PDB file of C-alpha atoms in Angstrom:
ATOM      1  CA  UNK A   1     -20.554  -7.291   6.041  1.00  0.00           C
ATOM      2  CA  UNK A   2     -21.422  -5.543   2.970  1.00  0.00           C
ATOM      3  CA  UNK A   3     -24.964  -4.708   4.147  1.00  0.00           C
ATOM      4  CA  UNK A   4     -23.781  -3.254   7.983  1.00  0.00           C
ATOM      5  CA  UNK A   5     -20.949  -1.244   6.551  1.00  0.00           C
ATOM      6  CA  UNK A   6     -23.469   0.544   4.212  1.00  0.00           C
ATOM      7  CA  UNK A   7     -25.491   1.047   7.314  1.00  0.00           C
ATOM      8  CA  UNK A   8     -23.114   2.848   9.019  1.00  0.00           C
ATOM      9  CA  UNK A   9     -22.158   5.096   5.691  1.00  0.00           C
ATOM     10  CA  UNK A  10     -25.671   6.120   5.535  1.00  0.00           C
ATOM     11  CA  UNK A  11     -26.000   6.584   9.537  1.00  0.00           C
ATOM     12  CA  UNK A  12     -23.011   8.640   9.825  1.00  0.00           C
ATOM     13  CA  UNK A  13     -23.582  10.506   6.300  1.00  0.00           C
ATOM     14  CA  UNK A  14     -21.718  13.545   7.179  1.00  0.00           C
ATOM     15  CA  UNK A  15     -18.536  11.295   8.185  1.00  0.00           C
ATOM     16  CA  UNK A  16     -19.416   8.631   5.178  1.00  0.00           C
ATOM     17  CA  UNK A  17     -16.059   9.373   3.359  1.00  0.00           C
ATOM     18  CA  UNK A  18     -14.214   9.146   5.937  1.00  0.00           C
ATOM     19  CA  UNK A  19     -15.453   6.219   7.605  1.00  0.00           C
ATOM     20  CA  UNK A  20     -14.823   4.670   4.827  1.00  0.00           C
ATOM     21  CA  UNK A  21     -10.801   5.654   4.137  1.00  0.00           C
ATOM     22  CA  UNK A  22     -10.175   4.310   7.935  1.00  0.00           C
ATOM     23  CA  UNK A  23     -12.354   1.118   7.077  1.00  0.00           C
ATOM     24  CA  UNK A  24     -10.268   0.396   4.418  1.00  0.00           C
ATOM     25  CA  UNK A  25      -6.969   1.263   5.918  1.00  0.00           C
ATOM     26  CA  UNK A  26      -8.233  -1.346   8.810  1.00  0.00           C
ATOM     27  CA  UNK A  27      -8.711  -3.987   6.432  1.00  0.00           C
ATOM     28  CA  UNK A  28      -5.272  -2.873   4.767  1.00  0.00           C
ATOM     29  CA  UNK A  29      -3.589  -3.195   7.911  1.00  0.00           C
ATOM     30  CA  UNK A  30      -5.220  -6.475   8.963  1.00  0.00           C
ATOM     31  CA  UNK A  31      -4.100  -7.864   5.253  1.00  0.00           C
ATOM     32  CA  UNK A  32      -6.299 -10.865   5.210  1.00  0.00           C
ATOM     33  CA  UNK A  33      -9.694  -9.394   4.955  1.00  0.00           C
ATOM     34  CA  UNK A  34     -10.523  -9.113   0.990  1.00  0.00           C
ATOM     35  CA  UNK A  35     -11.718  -5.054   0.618  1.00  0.00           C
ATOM     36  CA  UNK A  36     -14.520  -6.202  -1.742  1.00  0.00           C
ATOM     37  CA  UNK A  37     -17.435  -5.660   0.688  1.00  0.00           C
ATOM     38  CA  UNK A  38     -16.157  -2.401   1.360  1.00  0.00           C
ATOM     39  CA  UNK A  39     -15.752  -1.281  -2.606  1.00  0.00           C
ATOM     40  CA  UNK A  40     -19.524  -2.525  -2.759  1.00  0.00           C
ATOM     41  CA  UNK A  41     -20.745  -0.575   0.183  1.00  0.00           C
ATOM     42  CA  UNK A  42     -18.752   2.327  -0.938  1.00  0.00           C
ATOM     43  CA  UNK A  43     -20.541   1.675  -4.817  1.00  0.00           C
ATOM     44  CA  UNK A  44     -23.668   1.148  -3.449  1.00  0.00           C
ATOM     45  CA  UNK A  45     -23.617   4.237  -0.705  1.00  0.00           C
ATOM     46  CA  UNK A  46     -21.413   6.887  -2.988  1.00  0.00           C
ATOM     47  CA  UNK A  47     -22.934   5.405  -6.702  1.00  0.00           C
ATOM     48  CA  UNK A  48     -20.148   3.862  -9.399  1.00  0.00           C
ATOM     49  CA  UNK A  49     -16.975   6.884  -9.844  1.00  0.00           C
ATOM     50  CA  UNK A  50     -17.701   8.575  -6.618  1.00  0.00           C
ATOM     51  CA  UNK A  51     -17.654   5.199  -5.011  1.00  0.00           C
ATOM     52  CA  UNK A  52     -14.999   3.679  -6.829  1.00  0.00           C
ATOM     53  CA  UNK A  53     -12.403   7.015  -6.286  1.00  0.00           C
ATOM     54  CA  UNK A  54     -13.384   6.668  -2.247  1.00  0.00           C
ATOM     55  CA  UNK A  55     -12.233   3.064  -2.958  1.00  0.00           C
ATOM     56  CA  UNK A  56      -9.183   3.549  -4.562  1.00  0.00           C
ATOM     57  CA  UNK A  57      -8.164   6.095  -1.733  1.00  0.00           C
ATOM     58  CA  UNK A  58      -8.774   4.395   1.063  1.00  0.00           C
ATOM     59  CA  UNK A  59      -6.646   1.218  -0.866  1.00  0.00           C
ATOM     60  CA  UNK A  60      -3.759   3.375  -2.103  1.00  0.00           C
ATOM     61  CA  UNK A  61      -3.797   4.962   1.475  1.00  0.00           C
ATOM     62  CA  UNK A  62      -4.049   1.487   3.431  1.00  0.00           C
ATOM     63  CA  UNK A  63      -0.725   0.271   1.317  1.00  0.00           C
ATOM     64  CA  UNK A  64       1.293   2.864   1.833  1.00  0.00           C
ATOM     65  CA  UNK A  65       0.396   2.604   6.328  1.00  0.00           C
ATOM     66  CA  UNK A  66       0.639  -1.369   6.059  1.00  0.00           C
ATOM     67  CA  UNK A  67       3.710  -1.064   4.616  1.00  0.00           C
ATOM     68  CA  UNK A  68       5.138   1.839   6.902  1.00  0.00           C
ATOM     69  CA  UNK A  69       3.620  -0.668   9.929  1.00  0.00           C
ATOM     70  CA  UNK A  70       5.265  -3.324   8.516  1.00  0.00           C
ATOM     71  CA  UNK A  71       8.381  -2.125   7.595  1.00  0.00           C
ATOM     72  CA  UNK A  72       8.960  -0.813  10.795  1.00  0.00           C
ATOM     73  CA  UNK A  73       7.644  -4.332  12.913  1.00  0.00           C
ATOM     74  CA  UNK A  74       8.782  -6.951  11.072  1.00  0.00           C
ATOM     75  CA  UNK A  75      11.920  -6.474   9.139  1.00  0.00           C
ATOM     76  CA  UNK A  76      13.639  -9.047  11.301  1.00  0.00           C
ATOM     77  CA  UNK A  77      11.783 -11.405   9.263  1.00  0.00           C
ATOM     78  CA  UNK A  78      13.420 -10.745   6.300  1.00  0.00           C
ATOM     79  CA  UNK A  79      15.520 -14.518   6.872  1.00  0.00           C
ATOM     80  CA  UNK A  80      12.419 -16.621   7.605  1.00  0.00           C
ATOM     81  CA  UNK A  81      11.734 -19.951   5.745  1.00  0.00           C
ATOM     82  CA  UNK A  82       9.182 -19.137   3.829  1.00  0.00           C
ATOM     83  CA  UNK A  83      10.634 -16.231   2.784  1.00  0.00           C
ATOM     84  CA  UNK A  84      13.177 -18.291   0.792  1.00  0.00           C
ATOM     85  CA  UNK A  85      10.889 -19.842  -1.747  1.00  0.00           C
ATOM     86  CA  UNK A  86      11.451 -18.874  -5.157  1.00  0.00           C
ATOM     87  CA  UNK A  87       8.599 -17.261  -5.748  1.00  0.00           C
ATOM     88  CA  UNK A  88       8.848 -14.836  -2.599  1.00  0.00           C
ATOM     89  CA  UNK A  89      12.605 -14.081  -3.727  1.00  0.00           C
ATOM     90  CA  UNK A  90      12.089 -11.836  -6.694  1.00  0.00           C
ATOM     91  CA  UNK A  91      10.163  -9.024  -5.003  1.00  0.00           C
ATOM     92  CA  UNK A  92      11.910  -9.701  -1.514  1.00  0.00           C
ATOM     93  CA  UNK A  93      15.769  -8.638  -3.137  1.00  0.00           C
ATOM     94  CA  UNK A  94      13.824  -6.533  -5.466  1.00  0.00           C
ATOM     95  CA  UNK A  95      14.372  -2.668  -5.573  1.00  0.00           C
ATOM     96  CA  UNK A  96      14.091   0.389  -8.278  1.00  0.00           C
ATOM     97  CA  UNK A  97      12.746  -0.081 -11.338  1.00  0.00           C
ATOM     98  CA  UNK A  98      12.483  -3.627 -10.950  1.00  0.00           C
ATOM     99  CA  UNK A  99      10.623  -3.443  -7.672  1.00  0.00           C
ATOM    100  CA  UNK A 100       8.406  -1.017  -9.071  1.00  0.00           C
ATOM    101  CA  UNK A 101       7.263  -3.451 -12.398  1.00  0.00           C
ATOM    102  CA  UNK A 102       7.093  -6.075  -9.991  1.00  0.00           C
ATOM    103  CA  UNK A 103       4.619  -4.375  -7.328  1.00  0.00           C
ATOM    104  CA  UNK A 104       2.760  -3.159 -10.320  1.00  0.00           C
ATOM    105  CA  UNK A 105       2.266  -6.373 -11.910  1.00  0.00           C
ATOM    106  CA  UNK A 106       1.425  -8.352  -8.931  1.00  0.00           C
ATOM    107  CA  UNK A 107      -1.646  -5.299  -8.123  1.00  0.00           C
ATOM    108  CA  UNK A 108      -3.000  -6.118 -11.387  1.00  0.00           C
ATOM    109  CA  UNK A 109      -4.031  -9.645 -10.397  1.00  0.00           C
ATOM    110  CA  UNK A 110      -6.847 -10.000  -8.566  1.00  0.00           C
ATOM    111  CA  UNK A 111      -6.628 -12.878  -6.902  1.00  0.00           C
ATOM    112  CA  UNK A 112      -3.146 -11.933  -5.640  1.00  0.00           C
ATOM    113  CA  UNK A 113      -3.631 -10.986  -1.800  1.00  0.00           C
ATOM    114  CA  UNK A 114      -2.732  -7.691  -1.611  1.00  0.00           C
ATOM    115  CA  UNK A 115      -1.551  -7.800   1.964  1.00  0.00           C
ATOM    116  CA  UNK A 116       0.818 -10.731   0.740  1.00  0.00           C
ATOM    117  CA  UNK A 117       2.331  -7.857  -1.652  1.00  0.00           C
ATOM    118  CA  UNK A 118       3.179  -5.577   0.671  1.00  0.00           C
ATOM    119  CA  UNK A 119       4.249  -7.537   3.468  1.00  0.00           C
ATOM    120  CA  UNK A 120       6.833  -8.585   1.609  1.00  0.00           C
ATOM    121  CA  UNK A 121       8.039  -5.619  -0.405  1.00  0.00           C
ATOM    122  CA  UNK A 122       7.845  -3.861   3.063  1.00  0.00           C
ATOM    123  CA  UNK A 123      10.041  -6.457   4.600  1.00  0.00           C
ATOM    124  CA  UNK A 124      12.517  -6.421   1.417  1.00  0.00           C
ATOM    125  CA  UNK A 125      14.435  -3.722  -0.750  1.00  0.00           C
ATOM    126  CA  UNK A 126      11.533  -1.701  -2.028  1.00  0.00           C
ATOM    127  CA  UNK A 127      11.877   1.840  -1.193  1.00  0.00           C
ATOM    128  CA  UNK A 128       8.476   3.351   0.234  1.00  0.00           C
ATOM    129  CA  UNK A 129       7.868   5.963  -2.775  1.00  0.00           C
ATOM    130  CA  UNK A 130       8.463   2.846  -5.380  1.00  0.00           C
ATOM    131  CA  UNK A 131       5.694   1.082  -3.396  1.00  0.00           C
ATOM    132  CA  UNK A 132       3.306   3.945  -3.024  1.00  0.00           C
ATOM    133  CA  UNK A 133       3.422   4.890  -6.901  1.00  0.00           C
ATOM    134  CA  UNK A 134       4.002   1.258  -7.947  1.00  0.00           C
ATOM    135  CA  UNK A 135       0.945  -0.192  -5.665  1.00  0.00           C
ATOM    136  CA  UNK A 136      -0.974   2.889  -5.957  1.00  0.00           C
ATOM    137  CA  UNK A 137      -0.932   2.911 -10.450  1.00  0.00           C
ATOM    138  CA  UNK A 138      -1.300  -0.747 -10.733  1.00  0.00           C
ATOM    139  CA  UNK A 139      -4.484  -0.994  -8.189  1.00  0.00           C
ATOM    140  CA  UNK A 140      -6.285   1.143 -10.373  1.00  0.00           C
ATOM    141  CA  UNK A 141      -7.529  -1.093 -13.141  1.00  0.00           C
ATOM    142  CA  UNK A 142      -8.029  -3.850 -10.594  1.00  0.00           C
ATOM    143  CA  UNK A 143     -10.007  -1.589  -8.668  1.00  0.00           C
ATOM    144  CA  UNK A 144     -11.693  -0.844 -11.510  1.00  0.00           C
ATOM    145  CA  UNK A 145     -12.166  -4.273 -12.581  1.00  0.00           C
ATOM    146  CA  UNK A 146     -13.759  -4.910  -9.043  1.00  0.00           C
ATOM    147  CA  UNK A 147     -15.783  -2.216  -8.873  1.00  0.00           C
ATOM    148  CA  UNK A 148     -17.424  -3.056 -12.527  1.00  0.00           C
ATOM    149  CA  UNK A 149     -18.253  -6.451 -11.329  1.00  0.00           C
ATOM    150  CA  UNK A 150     -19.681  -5.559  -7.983  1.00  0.00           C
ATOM    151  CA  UNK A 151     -21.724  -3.267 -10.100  1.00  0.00           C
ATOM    152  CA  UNK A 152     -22.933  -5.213 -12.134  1.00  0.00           C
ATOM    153  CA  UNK A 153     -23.924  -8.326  -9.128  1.00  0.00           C
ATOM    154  CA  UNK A 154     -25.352  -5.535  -7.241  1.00  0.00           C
ATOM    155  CA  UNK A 155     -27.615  -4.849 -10.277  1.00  0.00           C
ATOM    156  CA  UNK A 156     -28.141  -8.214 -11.530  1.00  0.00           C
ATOM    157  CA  UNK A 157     -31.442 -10.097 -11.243  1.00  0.00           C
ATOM    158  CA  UNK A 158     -31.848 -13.155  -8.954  1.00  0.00           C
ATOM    159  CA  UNK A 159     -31.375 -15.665 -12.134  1.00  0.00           C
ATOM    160  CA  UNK A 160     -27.968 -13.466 -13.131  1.00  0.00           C
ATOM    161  CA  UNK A 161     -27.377 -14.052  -9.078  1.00  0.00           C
ATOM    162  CA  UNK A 162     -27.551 -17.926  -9.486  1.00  0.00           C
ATOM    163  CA  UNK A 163     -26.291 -18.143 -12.324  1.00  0.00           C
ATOM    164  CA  UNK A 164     -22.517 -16.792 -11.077  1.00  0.00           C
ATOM    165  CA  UNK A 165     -23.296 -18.785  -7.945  1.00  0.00           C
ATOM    166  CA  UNK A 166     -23.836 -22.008  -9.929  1.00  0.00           C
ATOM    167  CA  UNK A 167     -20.357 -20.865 -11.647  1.00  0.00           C
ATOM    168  CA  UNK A 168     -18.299 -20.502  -8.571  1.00  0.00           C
ATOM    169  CA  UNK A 169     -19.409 -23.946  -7.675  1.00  0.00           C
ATOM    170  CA  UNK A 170     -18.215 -25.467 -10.710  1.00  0.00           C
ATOM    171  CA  UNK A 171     -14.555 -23.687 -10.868  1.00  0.00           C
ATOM    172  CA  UNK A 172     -14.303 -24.181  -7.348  1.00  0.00           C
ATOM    173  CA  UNK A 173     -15.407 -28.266  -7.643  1.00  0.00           C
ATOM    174  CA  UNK A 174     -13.005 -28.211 -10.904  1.00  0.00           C
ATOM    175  CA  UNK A 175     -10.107 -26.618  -9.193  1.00  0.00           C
ATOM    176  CA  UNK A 176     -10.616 -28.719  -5.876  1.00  0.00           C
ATOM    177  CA  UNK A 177     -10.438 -32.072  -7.869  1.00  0.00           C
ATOM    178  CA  UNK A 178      -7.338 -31.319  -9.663  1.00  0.00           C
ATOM    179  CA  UNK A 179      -5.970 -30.402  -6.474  1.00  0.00           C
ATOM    180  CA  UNK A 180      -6.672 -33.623  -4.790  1.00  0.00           C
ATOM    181  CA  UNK A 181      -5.728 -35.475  -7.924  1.00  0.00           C
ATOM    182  CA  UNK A 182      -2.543 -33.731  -7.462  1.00  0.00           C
ATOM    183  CA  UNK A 183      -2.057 -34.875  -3.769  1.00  0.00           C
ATOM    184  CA  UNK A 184      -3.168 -39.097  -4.722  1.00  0.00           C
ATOM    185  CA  UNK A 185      -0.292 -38.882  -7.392  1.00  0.00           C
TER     186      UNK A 185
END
């Protein structure tokens, strides 16, 4: 995906910027897509800040729309099962100050799904300008974080390449074996 979206930044130069806020406001929306083919398009298109600040735009942008869209369409949900785990709870009932630390915190992982975030502080008590400053201050060093790394795989030789490959493998086989020792127990 990464390659086609850079060939449509570099067909449609003059519109490259903003093809690339709607892109990422799509893939806010959607909430399930991760954004990081996008940030390395927009790295490898724009170069490192330039990129990176088109990034964090189009991010900050796509929160604040998913969670006006999702405010306004699925509120009702607010009583659903899942929604009563305890995990779910805190930022669900959360608002003010607390909602704010909360949203913050939970940008600054980056393995949390962002569109998991959102959904439900949209659905909860979180005012919309807690959100936007909230989501908006703590997606900056994750962006950043993301960015550097795409950076650097984008610049990496083929051994660096296969090396981080051969890594994944071996977290993901570690992780997937304490899972399923988990589930035999």
């Amino acid at each position: 995906m990464k390659d086609k979206m850079i060939d449509v930044l570099q067909t449609y130069s003059e519109m490259a910027y903003l093809l690339s806020l709607f892109a990422n406001l799509a893939v806010s929306v959607i909430g399930i897509v991760p954004s990081a083919f996008l940030t390395a398009a927009n790295l490898a298109v724009f170069g490192f800040w330039p990129g990176f600040w088109i990034s964090f735009a189009g991010e900050a942008l796509g929160a604040v729309v998913s969670f006006i869209l999702y405010r306004k369409g699925f509120r009702r949900l607010r009583e659903t099962t899942w929604l009563s785990h305890p995990n779910v709870k805190p930022l669900l009932h959360a608002s003010g100050k607390e909602a704010f630390w909360l949203v913050f915190s939970l940008r600054l992982l980056p393995l949390m799904p962002s569109g998991v975030v959102t959904f439900v502080a949209a659905i909860g008590r979180t005012s919309l300008p807690v959100f936007a400053a909230a989501s908006s201050l703590g997606k900056l060093p994750a962006l950043w974080m993301e960015a550097y790394a795409v950076h650097q795989l984008l610049h990496a030789t083929w051994q660096g390449k296969l090396i981080l490959v051969a890594l994944s493998v071996a977290i993901f086989l570690f992780f997937w074996r304490k899972i399923r020792q988990k589930q035999t127990e």
